[in-house]
Amino acid sequence: MRHEVFDGREGFLTVGEAPGITPARNEHITDPENGELDMLFLFEHLDADCEDNTKWKPTKLELPKLKEILNGQQNAVSKAGWASLFFCNHDQPRVVSRWGNDTDRESRELSAKAFGMLLHMHRGTPYIYEGEELGMTNAHFTTLEQYRDLESINAYRQRVEEAKCQSAESMMAALALIGRDNARTPMQWDASRYAGFTAPDAATEPWIGVNPNHVEINAAEEFDDPGSVYSFYKKLIAMRHNNATIATGEWNLVAADSEQVYSFTRTSGDDTILVIVNLTDRTAQVPAEVAQLLEDGVGESQVLLSTYDAVHSVKSVARGELARWEGVVIQL
């Protein structure tokens, strides 16, 4: 394909959607020397919360398992090749509902920022799925009739009505948590009747129901709010454009066994940046391996970004603990 279509042309990027491809194979395919693809989407990390790798049996995310998978993806392309970074797409639920907390505004915004920071500080190219930068949530549908996705509808009929291997209640709960339609509700541009996806007085409704929370979660509401999820994503993007270490520096996992805190370093020459993210809804102790890196203390000027603010994170680090969903990027 590259030989027939792209050779001799400029300004193109090829990305493969590759479930089942191993990180080692990704290294070969995305190594520029091999002239195949520029990037691949790998999917193993999105099975980290599925019992026996069965999609319709979601379980609580085990953070060490997620780290192990992403560590493998990062290490495979440390010398050659490149990584695609994503938690959300048209086939995946909203990460803030899947692994974060969308039950109230504060929790939703904090956990959306935490997972945004985690993803964007990895080495690779981050992908932002529509509305992820607003903290858009799952659809919270309650009846099968609200779904449009044939995979979801057929899975319900097969598992509940035919094979009878799953109860109706557990299947509806699985659809609400992990079904593909959670990512397919209309983009929430504003607080109008159809969220700005179509005109509020349009005769034709959108093809699938608008999330009722579009009244408070929408682009118009967040554009000029410096504390919004949208503004936080702008900062993440600016950091990747303006900081070479974040853009291309080495990536190394720290405290792999911590069940609450995901931490790693980004290094380039003598420059080292530390990323620490508490991915739980409760206070977390700073892991010992991380504390060793911070034994000289942290000043406000060293805090490049925080899901709270620099003052809060400096105090948190000094106490040796992180507040719920607290993430901080520190210049060592």
mmCIF file of C-alpha atoms in Angstrom:
data_model
loop_
_atom_site.group_PDB
_atom_site.id
_atom_site.type_symbol
_atom_site.label_atom_id
_atom_site.label_comp_id
_atom_site.label_asym_id
_atom_site.label_seq_id
_atom_site.Cartn_x
_atom_site.Cartn_y
_atom_site.Cartn_z
ATOM 1 C CA MET A 1 0.000 0.000 0.000
ATOM 2 C CA ARG A 2 2.773 2.425 0.845
ATOM 3 C CA HIS A 3 4.629 1.596 -2.374
ATOM 4 C CA GLU A 4 1.559 1.935 -4.601
ATOM 5 C CA VAL A 5 -0.155 4.909 -2.961
ATOM 6 C CA PHE A 6 2.119 6.969 -0.729
ATOM 7 C CA ASP A 7 5.696 6.761 -2.012
ATOM 8 C CA GLY A 8 6.896 10.128 -3.267
ATOM 9 C CA ARG A 9 4.143 12.052 -1.522
ATOM 10 C CA GLU A 10 4.421 14.364 1.466
ATOM 11 C CA GLY A 11 2.133 15.185 4.362
ATOM 12 C CA PHE A 12 0.467 11.825 4.995
ATOM 13 C CA LEU A 13 0.178 9.651 8.104
ATOM 14 C CA THR A 14 -0.874 6.002 8.137
ATOM 15 C CA VAL A 15 -2.500 4.494 11.220
ATOM 16 C CA GLY A 16 -3.572 0.868 11.544
ATOM 17 C CA GLU A 17 -6.363 -0.465 13.756
ATOM 18 C CA ALA A 18 -4.797 -3.681 14.973
ATOM 19 C CA PRO A 19 -6.506 -5.784 17.651
ATOM 20 C CA GLY A 20 -4.420 -8.862 18.404
ATOM 21 C CA ILE A 21 -1.130 -7.324 17.268
ATOM 22 C CA THR A 22 1.631 -7.680 19.885
ATOM 23 C CA PRO A 23 3.838 -4.780 20.999
ATOM 24 C CA ALA A 24 6.822 -6.548 19.429
ATOM 25 C CA ARG A 25 5.048 -6.721 16.090
ATOM 26 C CA ASN A 26 4.077 -3.062 16.469
ATOM 27 C CA GLU A 27 7.758 -2.182 16.741
ATOM 28 C CA HIS A 28 8.469 -3.830 13.377
ATOM 29 C CA ILE A 29 5.448 -2.382 11.582
ATOM 30 C CA THR A 30 5.987 1.190 12.808
ATOM 31 C CA ASP A 31 9.776 1.236 12.445
ATOM 32 C CA PRO A 32 10.380 3.769 9.632
ATOM 33 C CA GLU A 33 13.192 1.587 8.313
ATOM 34 C CA ASN A 34 10.646 -1.079 7.380
ATOM 35 C CA GLY A 35 8.408 1.294 5.416
ATOM 36 C CA GLU A 36 5.068 -0.099 6.591
ATOM 37 C CA LEU A 37 2.761 2.010 8.815
ATOM 38 C CA ASP A 38 3.466 5.067 10.966
ATOM 39 C CA MET A 39 1.354 4.007 13.939
ATOM 40 C CA LEU A 40 -0.948 1.246 15.158
ATOM 41 C CA PHE A 41 -3.804 1.178 17.622
ATOM 42 C CA LEU A 42 -3.159 -1.689 20.051
ATOM 43 C CA PHE A 43 -6.072 -2.791 22.228
ATOM 44 C CA GLU A 44 -4.838 -5.089 24.983
ATOM 45 C CA HIS A 45 -4.960 -2.313 27.612
ATOM 46 C CA LEU A 46 -8.682 -1.921 26.978
ATOM 47 C CA ASP A 47 -9.254 -5.509 28.110
ATOM 48 C CA ALA A 48 -7.631 -4.822 31.485
ATOM 49 C CA ASP A 49 -11.037 -4.611 33.178
ATOM 50 C CA CYS A 50 -12.704 -7.583 31.468
ATOM 51 C CA GLU A 51 -13.097 -10.872 33.326
ATOM 52 C CA ASP A 52 -11.469 -13.693 31.324
ATOM 53 C CA ASN A 53 -11.125 -11.170 28.470
ATOM 54 C CA THR A 54 -14.916 -11.341 28.057
ATOM 55 C CA LYS A 55 -16.210 -7.921 27.066
ATOM 56 C CA TRP A 56 -19.616 -8.324 28.673
ATOM 57 C CA LYS A 57 -18.181 -9.212 32.080
ATOM 58 C CA PRO A 58 -16.480 -5.969 33.125
ATOM 59 C CA THR A 59 -14.652 -5.931 36.448
ATOM 60 C CA LYS A 60 -12.940 -3.286 38.551
ATOM 61 C CA LEU A 61 -9.752 -2.034 36.948
ATOM 62 C CA GLU A 62 -6.584 -3.451 38.508
ATOM 63 C CA LEU A 63 -4.056 -0.647 38.099
ATOM 64 C CA PRO A 64 -0.910 -2.870 38.171
ATOM 65 C CA LYS A 65 -2.382 -4.849 35.265
ATOM 66 C CA LEU A 66 -2.942 -1.686 33.225
ATOM 67 C CA LYS A 67 0.623 -0.572 33.991
ATOM 68 C CA GLU A 68 2.047 -3.908 32.924
ATOM 69 C CA ILE A 69 0.296 -3.756 29.559
ATOM 70 C CA LEU A 70 1.177 -0.129 28.809
ATOM 71 C CA ASN A 71 4.741 -0.703 30.034
ATOM 72 C CA GLY A 72 5.063 -3.470 27.456
ATOM 73 C CA GLN A 73 3.754 -1.209 24.712
ATOM 74 C CA GLN A 74 6.134 1.600 25.681
ATOM 75 C CA ASN A 75 9.211 -0.604 26.006
ATOM 76 C CA ALA A 76 8.614 -2.299 22.658
ATOM 77 C CA VAL A 77 9.058 0.994 20.784
ATOM 78 C CA SER A 78 11.747 2.531 22.986
ATOM 79 C CA LYS A 79 14.420 2.029 20.305
ATOM 80 C CA ALA A 80 12.382 2.049 17.081
ATOM 81 C CA GLY A 81 8.761 2.477 16.050
ATOM 82 C CA TRP A 82 6.105 4.583 17.724
ATOM 83 C CA ALA A 83 3.039 4.295 19.949
ATOM 84 C CA SER A 84 -0.572 5.445 19.603
ATOM 85 C CA LEU A 85 -1.978 6.675 22.913
ATOM 86 C CA PHE A 86 -5.723 6.387 23.499
ATOM 87 C CA PHE A 87 -8.367 5.361 26.012
ATOM 88 C CA CYS A 88 -11.455 6.395 24.023
ATOM 89 C CA ASN A 89 -12.736 5.881 20.491
ATOM 90 C CA HIS A 90 -15.967 5.089 18.652
ATOM 91 C CA ASP A 91 -15.905 1.479 19.940
ATOM 92 C CA GLN A 92 -14.999 2.214 23.569
ATOM 93 C CA PRO A 93 -16.963 3.745 26.454
ATOM 94 C CA ARG A 94 -16.001 7.090 27.942
ATOM 95 C CA VAL A 95 -12.940 6.689 30.161
ATOM 96 C CA VAL A 96 -14.305 9.079 32.796
ATOM 97 C CA SER A 97 -17.269 6.710 33.299
ATOM 98 C CA ARG A 98 -15.339 3.486 32.766
ATOM 99 C CA TRP A 99 -12.380 4.037 35.096
ATOM 100 C CA GLY A 100 -13.061 7.454 36.601
ATOM 101 C CA ASN A 101 -16.017 8.821 38.548
ATOM 102 C CA ASP A 102 -18.826 10.662 36.772
ATOM 103 C CA THR A 103 -21.301 10.745 39.657
ATOM 104 C CA ASP A 104 -20.831 14.450 40.422
ATOM 105 C CA ARG A 105 -19.183 17.447 38.751
ATOM 106 C CA GLU A 106 -16.081 17.659 40.941
ATOM 107 C CA SER A 107 -15.306 13.942 40.676
ATOM 108 C CA ARG A 108 -15.956 13.925 36.952
ATOM 109 C CA GLU A 109 -13.679 16.873 36.238
ATOM 110 C CA LEU A 110 -10.884 15.616 38.497
ATOM 111 C CA SER A 111 -10.904 12.064 37.134
ATOM 112 C CA ALA A 112 -11.187 13.275 33.517
ATOM 113 C CA LYS A 113 -8.101 15.430 34.070
ATOM 114 C CA ALA A 114 -6.260 12.567 35.806
ATOM 115 C CA PHE A 115 -6.729 10.153 32.910
ATOM 116 C CA GLY A 116 -5.961 12.904 30.408
ATOM 117 C CA MET A 117 -2.673 13.656 32.167
ATOM 118 C CA LEU A 118 -1.793 9.982 32.408
ATOM 119 C CA LEU A 119 -2.304 9.367 28.712
ATOM 120 C CA HIS A 120 -0.699 12.520 27.337
ATOM 121 C CA MET A 121 2.456 12.196 29.412
ATOM 122 C CA HIS A 122 3.269 8.788 27.901
ATOM 123 C CA ARG A 123 5.633 8.575 24.931
ATOM 124 C CA GLY A 124 3.774 8.422 21.635
ATOM 125 C CA THR A 125 1.031 10.321 19.834
ATOM 126 C CA PRO A 126 -2.118 10.939 21.892
ATOM 127 C CA TYR A 127 -5.529 10.747 20.248
ATOM 128 C CA ILE A 128 -8.455 12.764 21.610
ATOM 129 C CA TYR A 129 -11.854 11.303 20.806
ATOM 130 C CA GLU A 130 -14.675 13.820 20.305
ATOM 131 C CA GLY A 131 -15.914 15.106 23.636
ATOM 132 C CA GLU A 132 -13.136 13.480 25.649
ATOM 133 C CA GLU A 133 -11.643 16.954 25.985
ATOM 134 C CA LEU A 134 -14.887 18.074 27.639
ATOM 135 C CA GLY A 135 -15.142 15.155 30.025
ATOM 136 C CA MET A 136 -18.174 13.727 28.227
ATOM 137 C CA THR A 137 -19.621 10.699 30.016
ATOM 138 C CA ASN A 138 -21.320 7.446 29.130
ATOM 139 C CA ALA A 139 -24.901 7.698 27.884
ATOM 140 C CA HIS A 140 -26.471 6.160 31.014
ATOM 141 C CA PHE A 141 -29.170 4.460 28.953
ATOM 142 C CA THR A 142 -31.581 2.344 31.004
ATOM 143 C CA THR A 143 -33.525 0.381 28.352
ATOM 144 C CA LEU A 144 -32.438 -1.782 25.434
ATOM 145 C CA GLU A 145 -34.625 0.311 23.110
ATOM 146 C CA GLN A 146 -32.331 3.298 23.607
ATOM 147 C CA TYR A 147 -29.372 1.482 22.044
ATOM 148 C CA ARG A 148 -28.606 1.554 18.304
ATOM 149 C CA ASP A 149 -25.404 -0.497 18.231
ATOM 150 C CA LEU A 150 -26.080 -3.923 16.715
ATOM 151 C CA GLU A 151 -23.232 -5.492 18.698
ATOM 152 C CA SER A 152 -24.932 -4.475 21.945
ATOM 153 C CA ILE A 153 -28.442 -5.441 20.857
ATOM 154 C CA ASN A 154 -27.351 -8.811 19.452
ATOM 155 C CA ALA A 155 -25.154 -9.566 22.473
ATOM 156 C CA TYR A 156 -28.130 -9.001 24.768
ATOM 157 C CA ARG A 157 -30.327 -11.365 22.748
ATOM 158 C CA GLN A 158 -27.613 -14.005 22.468
ATOM 159 C CA ARG A 159 -26.451 -13.953 26.077
ATOM 160 C CA VAL A 160 -29.715 -13.257 27.895
ATOM 161 C CA GLU A 161 -32.491 -14.667 25.694
ATOM 162 C CA GLU A 162 -30.766 -17.504 23.821
ATOM 163 C CA ALA A 163 -27.747 -18.863 25.725
ATOM 164 C CA LYS A 164 -29.113 -17.645 29.083
ATOM 165 C CA CYS A 165 -25.533 -17.287 30.311
ATOM 166 C CA GLN A 166 -26.108 -13.839 31.776
ATOM 167 C CA SER A 167 -28.985 -12.186 33.600
ATOM 168 C CA ALA A 168 -30.843 -9.275 32.074
ATOM 169 C CA GLU A 169 -29.760 -7.032 34.950
ATOM 170 C CA SER A 170 -26.032 -7.804 34.628
ATOM 171 C CA MET A 171 -26.160 -7.475 30.846
ATOM 172 C CA MET A 172 -27.842 -4.072 31.021
ATOM 173 C CA ALA A 173 -25.237 -3.009 33.565
ATOM 174 C CA ALA A 174 -22.489 -4.167 31.192
ATOM 175 C CA LEU A 175 -24.030 -2.255 28.284
ATOM 176 C CA ALA A 176 -24.270 0.870 30.423
ATOM 177 C CA LEU A 177 -20.611 0.610 31.402
ATOM 178 C CA ILE A 178 -18.864 -0.674 28.303
ATOM 179 C CA GLY A 179 -21.264 -0.626 25.340
ATOM 180 C CA ARG A 180 -20.144 1.182 22.180
ATOM 181 C CA ASP A 181 -23.107 3.572 22.060
ATOM 182 C CA ASN A 182 -21.686 5.301 25.117
ATOM 183 C CA ALA A 183 -19.220 7.002 22.774
ATOM 184 C CA ARG A 184 -21.741 7.655 20.019
ATOM 185 C CA THR A 185 -24.201 10.088 21.566
ATOM 186 C CA PRO A 186 -24.194 13.505 19.833
ATOM 187 C CA MET A 187 -21.285 15.842 20.446
ATOM 188 C CA GLN A 188 -22.230 18.280 23.210
ATOM 189 C CA TRP A 189 -21.616 21.718 21.746
ATOM 190 C CA ASP A 190 -24.024 23.701 23.921
ATOM 191 C CA ALA A 191 -26.950 23.447 26.348
ATOM 192 C CA SER A 192 -29.717 23.649 23.734
ATOM 193 C CA ARG A 193 -32.290 20.903 23.174
ATOM 194 C CA TYR A 194 -30.082 18.693 20.963
ATOM 195 C CA ALA A 195 -26.770 19.935 22.383
ATOM 196 C CA GLY A 196 -26.063 21.933 19.224
ATOM 197 C CA PHE A 197 -25.701 18.731 17.202
ATOM 198 C CA THR A 198 -28.839 19.796 15.334
ATOM 199 C CA ALA A 199 -30.887 22.970 15.675
ATOM 200 C CA PRO A 200 -33.109 22.971 18.808
ATOM 201 C CA ASP A 201 -36.234 23.414 16.661
ATOM 202 C CA ALA A 202 -35.191 20.818 14.074
ATOM 203 C CA ALA A 203 -37.965 18.539 12.899
ATOM 204 C CA THR A 204 -35.628 15.536 12.912
ATOM 205 C CA GLU A 205 -34.055 14.367 16.166
ATOM 206 C CA PRO A 206 -30.482 13.022 16.237
ATOM 207 C CA TRP A 207 -30.152 9.351 15.385
ATOM 208 C CA ILE A 208 -29.501 8.429 19.026
ATOM 209 C CA GLY A 209 -30.503 10.081 22.279
ATOM 210 C CA VAL A 210 -28.640 13.152 23.520
ATOM 211 C CA ASN A 211 -27.038 12.713 26.930
ATOM 212 C CA PRO A 212 -29.180 14.715 29.403
ATOM 213 C CA ASN A 213 -26.037 16.018 31.111
ATOM 214 C CA HIS A 214 -25.242 18.119 28.017
ATOM 215 C CA VAL A 215 -26.811 21.042 29.882
ATOM 216 C CA GLU A 216 -23.757 21.222 32.145
ATOM 217 C CA ILE A 217 -21.158 19.378 30.042
ATOM 218 C CA ASN A 218 -20.736 21.204 26.735
ATOM 219 C CA ALA A 219 -18.138 23.091 24.749
ATOM 220 C CA ALA A 220 -19.747 26.517 25.134
ATOM 221 C CA GLU A 221 -19.729 26.126 28.919
ATOM 222 C CA GLU A 222 -16.062 25.123 29.048
ATOM 223 C CA PHE A 223 -14.348 27.288 26.396
ATOM 224 C CA ASP A 224 -13.678 30.276 28.641
ATOM 225 C CA ASP A 225 -13.443 28.445 31.973
ATOM 226 C CA PRO A 226 -9.748 28.217 33.006
ATOM 227 C CA GLY A 227 -10.567 25.363 35.382
ATOM 228 C CA SER A 228 -12.478 23.235 32.864
ATOM 229 C CA VAL A 229 -11.467 19.887 31.426
ATOM 230 C CA TYR A 230 -11.219 21.589 28.039
ATOM 231 C CA SER A 231 -8.712 24.151 29.326
ATOM 232 C CA PHE A 232 -6.725 21.347 30.953
ATOM 233 C CA TYR A 233 -6.455 19.512 27.614
ATOM 234 C CA LYS A 234 -5.190 22.700 25.978
ATOM 235 C CA LYS A 235 -2.408 22.764 28.556
ATOM 236 C CA LEU A 236 -1.568 19.108 27.882
ATOM 237 C CA ILE A 237 -1.295 19.758 24.145
ATOM 238 C CA ALA A 238 0.838 22.870 24.693
ATOM 239 C CA MET A 239 3.216 20.889 26.913
ATOM 240 C CA ARG A 240 3.766 18.285 24.215
ATOM 241 C CA HIS A 241 4.470 20.991 21.640
ATOM 242 C CA ASN A 242 6.789 23.026 23.856
ATOM 243 C CA ASN A 243 8.670 20.411 25.882
ATOM 244 C CA ALA A 244 10.984 18.080 23.959
ATOM 245 C CA THR A 245 11.339 15.687 26.892
ATOM 246 C CA ILE A 246 7.568 15.160 27.052
ATOM 247 C CA ALA A 247 7.331 14.866 23.270
ATOM 248 C CA THR A 248 10.110 12.355 22.632
ATOM 249 C CA GLY A 249 12.034 11.614 25.839
ATOM 250 C CA GLU A 250 12.543 8.146 27.279
ATOM 251 C CA TRP A 251 9.723 6.631 29.337
ATOM 252 C CA ASN A 252 10.326 4.566 32.468
ATOM 253 C CA LEU A 253 7.748 3.121 34.864
ATOM 254 C CA VAL A 254 8.163 3.760 38.603
ATOM 255 C CA ALA A 255 6.448 1.809 41.439
ATOM 256 C CA ALA A 256 4.828 -0.784 39.196
ATOM 257 C CA ASP A 257 3.074 -2.550 42.095
ATOM 258 C CA SER A 258 1.190 0.452 43.488
ATOM 259 C CA GLU A 259 -2.546 -0.208 43.326
ATOM 260 C CA GLN A 260 -3.487 3.477 43.448
ATOM 261 C CA VAL A 261 -0.674 5.543 41.962
ATOM 262 C CA TYR A 262 0.569 5.389 38.365
ATOM 263 C CA SER A 263 4.000 7.033 38.145
ATOM 264 C CA PHE A 264 6.772 7.247 35.569
ATOM 265 C CA THR A 265 9.618 9.440 34.422
ATOM 266 C CA ARG A 266 10.348 11.076 31.096
ATOM 267 C CA THR A 267 14.042 11.763 30.491
ATOM 268 C CA SER A 268 16.144 13.394 27.810
ATOM 269 C CA GLY A 269 19.836 13.836 28.574
ATOM 270 C CA ASP A 270 20.080 15.481 31.998
ATOM 271 C CA ASP A 271 16.433 16.556 31.958
ATOM 272 C CA THR A 272 13.989 14.437 33.996
ATOM 273 C CA ILE A 273 10.265 14.918 34.459
ATOM 274 C CA LEU A 274 8.248 12.889 36.969
ATOM 275 C CA VAL A 275 4.551 12.125 36.503
ATOM 276 C CA ILE A 276 2.495 10.920 39.477
ATOM 277 C CA VAL A 277 -1.249 10.252 39.191
ATOM 278 C CA ASN A 278 -3.604 8.929 41.844
ATOM 279 C CA LEU A 279 -6.186 7.020 39.835
ATOM 280 C CA THR A 280 -8.574 6.369 42.700
ATOM 281 C CA ASP A 281 -11.361 8.188 44.513
ATOM 282 C CA ARG A 282 -9.490 8.178 47.840
ATOM 283 C CA THR A 283 -6.246 9.566 49.239
ATOM 284 C CA ALA A 284 -3.133 7.622 48.224
ATOM 285 C CA GLN A 285 0.305 7.385 49.764
ATOM 286 C CA VAL A 286 3.196 8.414 47.507
ATOM 287 C CA PRO A 287 5.049 5.144 46.746
ATOM 288 C CA ALA A 288 8.481 4.765 48.338
ATOM 289 C CA GLU A 289 10.220 4.611 44.961
ATOM 290 C CA VAL A 290 8.645 7.940 44.035
ATOM 291 C CA ALA A 291 9.430 9.510 47.413
ATOM 292 C CA GLN A 292 13.123 8.744 46.835
ATOM 293 C CA LEU A 293 13.042 10.870 43.700
ATOM 294 C CA LEU A 294 11.473 13.706 45.686
ATOM 295 C CA GLU A 295 13.728 13.595 48.749
ATOM 296 C CA ASP A 296 15.037 17.112 48.013
ATOM 297 C CA GLY A 297 11.513 18.513 48.102
ATOM 298 C CA VAL A 298 9.420 20.195 45.412
ATOM 299 C CA GLY A 299 8.883 23.912 44.822
ATOM 300 C CA GLU A 300 5.931 25.492 43.057
ATOM 301 C CA SER A 301 8.117 26.392 40.075
ATOM 302 C CA GLN A 302 8.811 22.696 39.521
ATOM 303 C CA VAL A 303 5.127 21.839 39.111
ATOM 304 C CA LEU A 304 4.515 21.894 35.363
ATOM 305 C CA LEU A 305 0.871 20.829 35.670
ATOM 306 C CA SER A 306 -1.527 19.624 38.342
ATOM 307 C CA THR A 307 -5.093 18.336 38.302
ATOM 308 C CA TYR A 308 -5.598 20.641 41.312
ATOM 309 C CA ASP A 309 -3.034 23.476 41.382
ATOM 310 C CA ALA A 310 0.682 23.902 42.080
ATOM 311 C CA VAL A 311 0.263 24.974 45.709
ATOM 312 C CA HIS A 312 -1.998 22.013 46.474
ATOM 313 C CA SER A 313 0.379 19.513 44.865
ATOM 314 C CA VAL A 314 3.477 20.921 46.611
ATOM 315 C CA LYS A 315 1.726 20.427 49.954
ATOM 316 C CA SER A 316 0.571 16.946 48.933
ATOM 317 C CA VAL A 317 4.084 15.859 47.995
ATOM 318 C CA ALA A 318 5.455 17.286 51.254
ATOM 319 C CA ARG A 319 2.921 15.185 53.203
ATOM 320 C CA GLY A 320 3.750 12.127 51.117
ATOM 321 C CA GLU A 321 0.221 11.646 49.855
ATOM 322 C CA LEU A 322 -1.977 12.532 46.916
ATOM 323 C CA ALA A 323 -5.605 13.624 47.126
ATOM 324 C CA ARG A 324 -8.205 11.689 45.160
ATOM 325 C CA TRP A 325 -7.581 11.912 41.426
ATOM 326 C CA GLU A 326 -4.575 14.161 42.051
ATOM 327 C CA GLY A 327 -2.040 14.130 39.263
ATOM 328 C CA VAL A 328 1.091 16.221 39.065
ATOM 329 C CA VAL A 329 3.878 16.667 36.525
ATOM 330 C CA ILE A 330 7.144 17.649 38.263
ATOM 331 C CA GLN A 331 10.364 18.980 36.810
ATOM 332 C CA LEU A 332 13.125 17.249 38.806
#
